[in-house]
mmCIF file of C-alpha atoms in Angstrom:
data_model
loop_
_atom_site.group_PDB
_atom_site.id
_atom_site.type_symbol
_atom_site.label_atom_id
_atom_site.label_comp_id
_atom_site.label_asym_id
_atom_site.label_seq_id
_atom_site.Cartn_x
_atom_site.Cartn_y
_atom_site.Cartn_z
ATOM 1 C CA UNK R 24 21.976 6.386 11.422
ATOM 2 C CA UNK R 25 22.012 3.267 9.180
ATOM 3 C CA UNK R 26 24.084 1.258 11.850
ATOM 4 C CA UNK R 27 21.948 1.994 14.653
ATOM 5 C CA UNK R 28 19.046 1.431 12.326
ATOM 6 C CA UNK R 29 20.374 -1.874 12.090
ATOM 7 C CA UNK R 30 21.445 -2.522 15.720
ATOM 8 C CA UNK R 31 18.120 -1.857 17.193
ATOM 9 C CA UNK R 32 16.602 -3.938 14.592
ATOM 10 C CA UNK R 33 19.040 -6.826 15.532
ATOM 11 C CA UNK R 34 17.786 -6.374 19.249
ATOM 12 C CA UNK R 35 14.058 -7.112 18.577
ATOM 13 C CA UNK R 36 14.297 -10.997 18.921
ATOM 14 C CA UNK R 37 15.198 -9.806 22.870
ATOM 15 C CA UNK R 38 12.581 -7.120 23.182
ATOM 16 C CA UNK R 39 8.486 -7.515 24.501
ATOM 17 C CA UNK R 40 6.121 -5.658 23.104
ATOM 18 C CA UNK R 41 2.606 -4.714 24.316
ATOM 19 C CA UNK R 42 0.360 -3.727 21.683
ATOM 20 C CA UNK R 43 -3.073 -2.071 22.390
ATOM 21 C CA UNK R 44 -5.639 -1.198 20.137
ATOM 22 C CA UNK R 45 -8.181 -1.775 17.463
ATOM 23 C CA UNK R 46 -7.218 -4.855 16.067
ATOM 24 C CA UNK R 47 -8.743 -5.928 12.390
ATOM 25 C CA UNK R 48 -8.364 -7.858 9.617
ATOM 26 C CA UNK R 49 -7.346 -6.925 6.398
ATOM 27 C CA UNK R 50 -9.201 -8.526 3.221
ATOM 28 C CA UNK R 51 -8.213 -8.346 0.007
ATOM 29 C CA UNK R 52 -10.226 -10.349 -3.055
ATOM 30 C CA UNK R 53 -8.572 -10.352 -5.913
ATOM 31 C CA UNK R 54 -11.093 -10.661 -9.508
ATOM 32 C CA UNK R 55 -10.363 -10.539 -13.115
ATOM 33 C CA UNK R 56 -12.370 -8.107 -15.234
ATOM 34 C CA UNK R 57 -14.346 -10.196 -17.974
ATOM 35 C CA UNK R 58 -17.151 -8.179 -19.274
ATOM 36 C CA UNK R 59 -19.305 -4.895 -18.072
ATOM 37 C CA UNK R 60 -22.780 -5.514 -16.077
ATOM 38 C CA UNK R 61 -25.703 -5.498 -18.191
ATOM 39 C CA UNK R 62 -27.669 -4.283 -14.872
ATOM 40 C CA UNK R 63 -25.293 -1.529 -14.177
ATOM 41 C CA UNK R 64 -22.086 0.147 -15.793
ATOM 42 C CA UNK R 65 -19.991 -1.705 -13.643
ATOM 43 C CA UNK R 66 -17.347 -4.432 -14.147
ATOM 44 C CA UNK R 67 -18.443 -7.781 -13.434
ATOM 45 C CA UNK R 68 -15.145 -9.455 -11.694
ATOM 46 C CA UNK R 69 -14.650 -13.573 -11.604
ATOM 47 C CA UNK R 70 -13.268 -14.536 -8.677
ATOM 48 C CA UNK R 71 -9.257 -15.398 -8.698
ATOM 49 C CA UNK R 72 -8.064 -15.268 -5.104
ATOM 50 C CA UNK R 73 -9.270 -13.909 -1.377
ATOM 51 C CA UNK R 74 -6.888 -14.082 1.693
ATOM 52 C CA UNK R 75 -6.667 -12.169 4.612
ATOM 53 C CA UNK R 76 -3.868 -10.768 7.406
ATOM 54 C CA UNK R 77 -3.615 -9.082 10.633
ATOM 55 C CA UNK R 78 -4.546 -5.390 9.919
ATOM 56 C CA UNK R 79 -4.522 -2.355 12.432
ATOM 57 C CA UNK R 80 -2.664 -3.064 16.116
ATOM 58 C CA UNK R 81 -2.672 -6.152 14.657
ATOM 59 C CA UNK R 82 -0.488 -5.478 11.699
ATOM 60 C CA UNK R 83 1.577 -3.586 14.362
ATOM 61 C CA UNK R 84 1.759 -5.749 16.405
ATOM 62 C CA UNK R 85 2.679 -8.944 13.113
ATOM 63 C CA UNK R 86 5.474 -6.825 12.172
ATOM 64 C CA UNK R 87 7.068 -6.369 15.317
ATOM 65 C CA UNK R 88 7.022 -9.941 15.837
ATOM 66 C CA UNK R 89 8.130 -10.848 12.216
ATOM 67 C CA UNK R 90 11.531 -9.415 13.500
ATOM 68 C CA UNK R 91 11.570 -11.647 16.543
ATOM 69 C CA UNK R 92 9.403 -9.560 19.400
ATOM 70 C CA UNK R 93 7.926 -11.117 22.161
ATOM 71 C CA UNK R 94 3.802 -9.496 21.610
ATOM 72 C CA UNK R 95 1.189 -9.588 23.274
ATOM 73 C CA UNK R 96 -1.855 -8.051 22.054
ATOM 74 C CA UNK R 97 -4.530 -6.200 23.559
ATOM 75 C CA UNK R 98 -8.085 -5.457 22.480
ATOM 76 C CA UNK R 99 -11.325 -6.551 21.295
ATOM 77 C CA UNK R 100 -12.994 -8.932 18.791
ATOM 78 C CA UNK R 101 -16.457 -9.955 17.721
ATOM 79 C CA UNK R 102 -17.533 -13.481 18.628
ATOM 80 C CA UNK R 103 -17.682 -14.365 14.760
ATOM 81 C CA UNK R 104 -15.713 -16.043 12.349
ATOM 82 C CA UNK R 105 -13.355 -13.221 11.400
ATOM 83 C CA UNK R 106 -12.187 -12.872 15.068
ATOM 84 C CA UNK R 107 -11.560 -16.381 15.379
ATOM 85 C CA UNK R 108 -9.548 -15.973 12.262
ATOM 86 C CA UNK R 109 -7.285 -13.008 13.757
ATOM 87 C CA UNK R 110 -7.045 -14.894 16.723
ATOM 88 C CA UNK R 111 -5.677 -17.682 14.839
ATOM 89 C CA UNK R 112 -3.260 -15.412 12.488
ATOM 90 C CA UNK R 113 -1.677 -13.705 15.646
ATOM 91 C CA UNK R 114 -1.147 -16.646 17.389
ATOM 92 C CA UNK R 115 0.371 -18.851 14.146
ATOM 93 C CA UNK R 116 3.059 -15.655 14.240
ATOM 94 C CA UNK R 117 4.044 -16.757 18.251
ATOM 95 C CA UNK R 118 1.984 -13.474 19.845
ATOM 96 C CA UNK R 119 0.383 -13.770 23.331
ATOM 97 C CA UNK R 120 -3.428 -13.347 22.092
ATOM 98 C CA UNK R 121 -5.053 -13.606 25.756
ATOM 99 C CA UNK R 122 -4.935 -9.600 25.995
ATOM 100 C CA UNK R 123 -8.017 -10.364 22.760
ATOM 101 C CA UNK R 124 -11.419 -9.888 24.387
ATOM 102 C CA UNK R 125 -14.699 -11.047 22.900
ATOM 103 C CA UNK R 126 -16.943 -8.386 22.770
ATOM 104 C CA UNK R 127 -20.342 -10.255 21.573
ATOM 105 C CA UNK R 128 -21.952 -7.032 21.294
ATOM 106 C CA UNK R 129 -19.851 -5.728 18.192
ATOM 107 C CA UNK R 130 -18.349 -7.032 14.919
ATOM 108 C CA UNK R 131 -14.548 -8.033 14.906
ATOM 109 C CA UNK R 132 -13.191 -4.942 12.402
ATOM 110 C CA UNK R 133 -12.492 -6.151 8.968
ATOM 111 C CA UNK R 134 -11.483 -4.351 5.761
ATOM 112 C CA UNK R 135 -12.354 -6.304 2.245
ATOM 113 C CA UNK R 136 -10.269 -4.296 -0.256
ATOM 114 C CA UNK R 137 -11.524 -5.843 -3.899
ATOM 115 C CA UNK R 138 -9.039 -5.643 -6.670
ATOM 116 C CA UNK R 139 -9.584 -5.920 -10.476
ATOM 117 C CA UNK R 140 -6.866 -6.991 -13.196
ATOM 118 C CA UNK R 141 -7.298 -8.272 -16.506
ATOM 119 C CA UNK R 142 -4.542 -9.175 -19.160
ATOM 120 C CA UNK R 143 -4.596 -5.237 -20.263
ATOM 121 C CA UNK R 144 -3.542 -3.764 -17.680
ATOM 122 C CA UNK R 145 -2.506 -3.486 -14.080
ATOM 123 C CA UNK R 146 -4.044 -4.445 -11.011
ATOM 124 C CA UNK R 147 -6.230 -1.762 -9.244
ATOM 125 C CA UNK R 148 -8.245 -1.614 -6.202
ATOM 126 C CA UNK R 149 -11.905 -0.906 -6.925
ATOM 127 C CA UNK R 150 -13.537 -0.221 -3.639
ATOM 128 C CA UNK R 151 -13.425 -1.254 -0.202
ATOM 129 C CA UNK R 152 -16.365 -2.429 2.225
ATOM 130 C CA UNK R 153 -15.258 -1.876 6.048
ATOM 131 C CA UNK R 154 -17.837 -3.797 8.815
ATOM 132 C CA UNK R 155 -16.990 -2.289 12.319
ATOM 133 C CA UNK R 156 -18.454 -0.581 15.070
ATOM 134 C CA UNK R 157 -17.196 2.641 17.112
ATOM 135 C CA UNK R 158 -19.271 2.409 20.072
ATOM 136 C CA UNK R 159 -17.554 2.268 23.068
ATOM 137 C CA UNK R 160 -16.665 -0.909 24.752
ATOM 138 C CA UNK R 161 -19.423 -1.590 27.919
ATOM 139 C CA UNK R 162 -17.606 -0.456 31.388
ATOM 140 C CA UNK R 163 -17.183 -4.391 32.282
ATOM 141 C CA UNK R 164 -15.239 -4.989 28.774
ATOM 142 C CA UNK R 165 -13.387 -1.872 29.523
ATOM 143 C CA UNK R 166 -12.674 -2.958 33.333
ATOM 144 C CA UNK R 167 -11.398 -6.277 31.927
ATOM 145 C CA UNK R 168 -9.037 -4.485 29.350
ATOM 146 C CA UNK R 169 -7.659 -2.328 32.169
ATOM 147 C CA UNK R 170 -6.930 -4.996 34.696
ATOM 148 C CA UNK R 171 -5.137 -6.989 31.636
ATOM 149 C CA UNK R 172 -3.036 -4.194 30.763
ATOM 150 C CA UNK R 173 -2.090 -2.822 33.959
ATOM 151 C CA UNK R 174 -1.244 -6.502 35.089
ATOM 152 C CA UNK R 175 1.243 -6.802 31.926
ATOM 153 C CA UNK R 176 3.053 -3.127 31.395
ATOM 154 C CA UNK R 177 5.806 -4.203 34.309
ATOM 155 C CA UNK R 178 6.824 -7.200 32.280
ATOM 156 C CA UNK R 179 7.305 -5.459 29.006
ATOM 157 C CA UNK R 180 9.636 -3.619 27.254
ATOM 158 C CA UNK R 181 7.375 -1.097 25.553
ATOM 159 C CA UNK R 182 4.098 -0.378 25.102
ATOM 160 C CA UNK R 183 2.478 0.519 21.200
ATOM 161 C CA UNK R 184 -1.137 2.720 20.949
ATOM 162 C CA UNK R 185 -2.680 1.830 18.088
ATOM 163 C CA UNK R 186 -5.607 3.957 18.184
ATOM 164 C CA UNK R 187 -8.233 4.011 15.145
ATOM 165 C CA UNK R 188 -11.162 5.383 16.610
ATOM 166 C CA UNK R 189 -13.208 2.585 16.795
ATOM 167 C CA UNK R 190 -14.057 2.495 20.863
ATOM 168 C CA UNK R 191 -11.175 0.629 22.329
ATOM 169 C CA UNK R 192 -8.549 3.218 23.037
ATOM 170 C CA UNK R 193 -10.986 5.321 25.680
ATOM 171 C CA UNK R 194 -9.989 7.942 28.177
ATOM 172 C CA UNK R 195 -9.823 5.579 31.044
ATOM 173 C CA UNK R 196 -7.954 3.309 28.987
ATOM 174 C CA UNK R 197 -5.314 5.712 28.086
ATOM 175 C CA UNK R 198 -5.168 7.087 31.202
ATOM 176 C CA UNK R 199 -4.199 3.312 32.701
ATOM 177 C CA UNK R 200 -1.944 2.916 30.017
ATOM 178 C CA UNK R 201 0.180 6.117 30.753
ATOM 179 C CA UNK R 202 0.418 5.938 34.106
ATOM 180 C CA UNK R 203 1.376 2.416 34.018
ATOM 181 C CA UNK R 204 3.946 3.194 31.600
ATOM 182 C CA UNK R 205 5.323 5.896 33.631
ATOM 183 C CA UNK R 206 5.199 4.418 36.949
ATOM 184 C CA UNK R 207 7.448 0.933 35.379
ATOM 185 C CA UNK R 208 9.865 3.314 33.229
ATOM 186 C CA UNK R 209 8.310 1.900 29.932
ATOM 187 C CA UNK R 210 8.872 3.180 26.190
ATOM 188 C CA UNK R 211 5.552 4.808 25.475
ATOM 189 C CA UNK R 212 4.584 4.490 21.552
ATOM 190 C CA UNK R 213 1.462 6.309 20.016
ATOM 191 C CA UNK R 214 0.000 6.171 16.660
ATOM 192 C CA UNK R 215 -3.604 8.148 17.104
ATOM 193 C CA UNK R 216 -5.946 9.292 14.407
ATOM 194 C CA UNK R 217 -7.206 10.878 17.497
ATOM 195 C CA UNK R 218 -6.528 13.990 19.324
ATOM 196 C CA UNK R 219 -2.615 13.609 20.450
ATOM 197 C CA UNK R 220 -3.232 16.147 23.568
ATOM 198 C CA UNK R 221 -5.110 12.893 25.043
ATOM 199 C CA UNK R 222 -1.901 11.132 25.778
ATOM 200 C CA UNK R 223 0.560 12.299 28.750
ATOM 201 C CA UNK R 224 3.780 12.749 27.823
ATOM 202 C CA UNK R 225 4.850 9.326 25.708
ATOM 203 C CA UNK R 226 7.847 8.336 24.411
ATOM 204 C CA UNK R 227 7.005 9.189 20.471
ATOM 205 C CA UNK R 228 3.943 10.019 18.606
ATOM 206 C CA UNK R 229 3.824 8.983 15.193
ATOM 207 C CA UNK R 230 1.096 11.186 13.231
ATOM 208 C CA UNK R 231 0.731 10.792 9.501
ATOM 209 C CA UNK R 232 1.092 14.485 7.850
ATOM 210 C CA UNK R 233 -2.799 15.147 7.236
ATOM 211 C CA UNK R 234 -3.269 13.943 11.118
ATOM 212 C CA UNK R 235 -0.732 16.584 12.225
ATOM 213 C CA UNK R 236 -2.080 18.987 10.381
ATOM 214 C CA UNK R 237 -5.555 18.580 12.141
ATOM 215 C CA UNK R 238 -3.831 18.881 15.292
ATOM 216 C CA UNK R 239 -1.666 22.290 14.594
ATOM 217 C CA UNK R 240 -4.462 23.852 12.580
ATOM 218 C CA UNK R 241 -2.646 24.402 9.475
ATOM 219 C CA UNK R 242 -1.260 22.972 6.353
ATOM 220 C CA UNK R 243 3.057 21.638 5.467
ATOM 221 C CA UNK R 244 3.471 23.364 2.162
ATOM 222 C CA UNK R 245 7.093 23.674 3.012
ATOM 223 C CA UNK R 246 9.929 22.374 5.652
ATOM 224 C CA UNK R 247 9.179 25.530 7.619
ATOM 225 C CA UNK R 248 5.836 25.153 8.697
ATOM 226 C CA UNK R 249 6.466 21.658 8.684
ATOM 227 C CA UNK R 250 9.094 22.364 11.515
ATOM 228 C CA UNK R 251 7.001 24.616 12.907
ATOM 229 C CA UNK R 252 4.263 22.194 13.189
ATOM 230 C CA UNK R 253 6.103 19.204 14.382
ATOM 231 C CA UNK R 254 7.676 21.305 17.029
ATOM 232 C CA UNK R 255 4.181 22.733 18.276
ATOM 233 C CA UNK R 256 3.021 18.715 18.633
ATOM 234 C CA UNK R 257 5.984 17.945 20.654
ATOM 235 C CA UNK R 258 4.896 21.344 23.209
ATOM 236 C CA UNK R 259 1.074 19.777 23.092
ATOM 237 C CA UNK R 260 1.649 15.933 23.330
ATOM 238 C CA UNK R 261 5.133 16.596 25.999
ATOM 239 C CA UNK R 262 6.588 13.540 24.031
ATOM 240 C CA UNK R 263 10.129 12.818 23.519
ATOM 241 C CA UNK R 264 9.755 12.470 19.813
ATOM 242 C CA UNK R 265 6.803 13.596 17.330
ATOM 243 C CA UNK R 266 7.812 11.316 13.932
ATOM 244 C CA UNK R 267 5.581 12.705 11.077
ATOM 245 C CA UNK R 268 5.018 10.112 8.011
ATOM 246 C CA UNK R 269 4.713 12.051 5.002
ATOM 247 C CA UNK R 270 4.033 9.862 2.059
ATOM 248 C CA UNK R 271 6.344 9.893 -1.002
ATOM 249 C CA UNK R 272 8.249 12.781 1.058
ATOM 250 C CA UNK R 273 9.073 10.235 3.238
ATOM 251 C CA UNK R 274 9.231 11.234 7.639
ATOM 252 C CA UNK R 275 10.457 13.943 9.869
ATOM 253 C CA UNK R 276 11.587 13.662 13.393
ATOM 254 C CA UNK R 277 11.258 15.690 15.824
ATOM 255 C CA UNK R 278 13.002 15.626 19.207
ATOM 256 C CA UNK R 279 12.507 17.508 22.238
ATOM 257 C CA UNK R 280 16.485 18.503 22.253
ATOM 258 C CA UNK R 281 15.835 20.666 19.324
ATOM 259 C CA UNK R 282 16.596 18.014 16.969
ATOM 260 C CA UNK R 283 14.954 17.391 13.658
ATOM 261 C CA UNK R 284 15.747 14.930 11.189
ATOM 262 C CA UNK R 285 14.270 14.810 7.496
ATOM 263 C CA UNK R 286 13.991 10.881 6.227
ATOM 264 C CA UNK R 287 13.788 10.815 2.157
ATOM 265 C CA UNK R 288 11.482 8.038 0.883
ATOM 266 C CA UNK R 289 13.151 5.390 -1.132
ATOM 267 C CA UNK R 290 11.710 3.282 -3.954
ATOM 268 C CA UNK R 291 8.960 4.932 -4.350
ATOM 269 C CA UNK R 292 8.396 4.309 -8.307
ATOM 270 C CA UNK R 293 7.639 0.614 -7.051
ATOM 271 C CA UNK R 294 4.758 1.492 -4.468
ATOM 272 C CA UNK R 295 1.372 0.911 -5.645
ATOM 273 C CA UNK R 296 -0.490 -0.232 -2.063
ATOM 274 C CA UNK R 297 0.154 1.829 0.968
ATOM 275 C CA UNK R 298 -2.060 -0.271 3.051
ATOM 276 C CA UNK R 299 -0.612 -1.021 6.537
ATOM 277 C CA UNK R 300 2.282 1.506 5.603
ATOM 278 C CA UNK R 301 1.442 3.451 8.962
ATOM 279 C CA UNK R 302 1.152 0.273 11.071
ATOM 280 C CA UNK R 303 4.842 -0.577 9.319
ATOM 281 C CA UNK R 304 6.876 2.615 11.095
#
């Protein structure tokens, strides 16, 4: 498994991606902890560092090209400075960015995670402040996003859902997307917080555990009703695979030939941020 892990890996740098989905960006501020607030028993934080990165489909979409993919990226953005900023982010990484539609109606999606350390002790997120909007695009926007994406499927290699719930994956775009992808032969990727039964018959679904656990109905205390579970998304979604992420348990994967596959996390005494760990697989 290793060596094919590694062979398909090594094939990226000749592979095209189309990514679709809510694109964000992903804040983090970084503060030191000097003193408690005298106006509230809160930690006052001095400012030590802010950047930001592609977060979402976007993060999808950086790390596929950060091993050499060809993306282009589909969705929507605010016209404000953050989208500007995505825009230029994607596009400093090689991706095709005209898929990115200006929505002037909404907010571009972005996620300030603030972080406190002092010289005691370790740093620690303290909250996060998300500004986004999950209306649904207008029917022009969503004509516009259709036309774009059925106009690029044929000259891709596979197409990624990235689907947060924030009004850009709708029923008529999925619906485009998977008959596209059918009709051209493409590898179908989803990763939905939605309901998986919306998608018709992709390639793989990639639900985190608590996501397929909504879908079944029940909990995974143990690898049989985790079996049981990943094998009834695989009947519901018709997909070739169903990969469940499970945390510090690491995945499972599912195949429709009966196969399943248990994937041990590694390293795990050194992770202390899981953001964009979904987006990763």
């Amino acid at each position: 498994m290793k060596a094919r892990l590694h062979q398909s890996l090594s094939r990226f740098d000749v592979t095209s991606l189309l990514v679709v989905g809510d694109v964000m960006v992903d804040e983090f501020v970084l503060g030191e902890v000097q003193r408690i607030s005298r106006e509230a028993p809160v930690p006052i934080l001095e400012w030590m560092s802010h950047r930001q990165v592609p977060g979402g489909a976007a993060n999808a979409a950086a790390n596929a090209a950060s091993l050499g993919g060809r993306v282009t990226v589909a969705g929507l953005i605010g016209a404000d400075g953050a989208g500007d900023s995505l825009r230029t982010l994607l596009m400093d990484q090689g991706m095709d960015t005209s898929g990115l539609l200006v929505d002037p109606l909404r907010p571009t999606t972005v996620k300030t995670r603030i972080s406190a350390t002092s010289k005691q002790s370790v740093t620690q997120q303290v909250v996060r402040l998300d500004r986004l909007s999950r209306a649904p695009m207008d029917a022009a926007t969503e004509l516009q996003l259709i036309a774009f994406i059925e106009a690029r499927i044929p000259d891709v290699d596979a197409v990624l859902i990235s689907d947060y719930e924030s009004g850009v994956v709708t029923p008529p775009v999925i619906a485009a997307i998977c008959a596209a992808a059918h009709r051209h032969g493409k590898i179908l990727a989803v990763d939905s917080q939605a309901d998986l039964g919306h998608f018709q018959a992709p390639t793989i679904v990639t639900p985190n555990q608590p996501e397929a656990e909504r879908v079944v109905g029940y909990t995974f205390p143990d690898v049989e009703t985790l079996t049981r579970g990943g094998r009834e998304i695989l009947a519901r979604s018709q997909a070739t695979y169903v990969l469940i992420t499970r945390g510090a348990e690491g995945m499972a994967l599912f195949g429709a030939d009966g196969q399943v596959t248990l994937i041990p996390a590694y390293n795990r005494s050194a992770v202390f941020d899981v953001t964009g760990a979904g987006d990763t697989v």
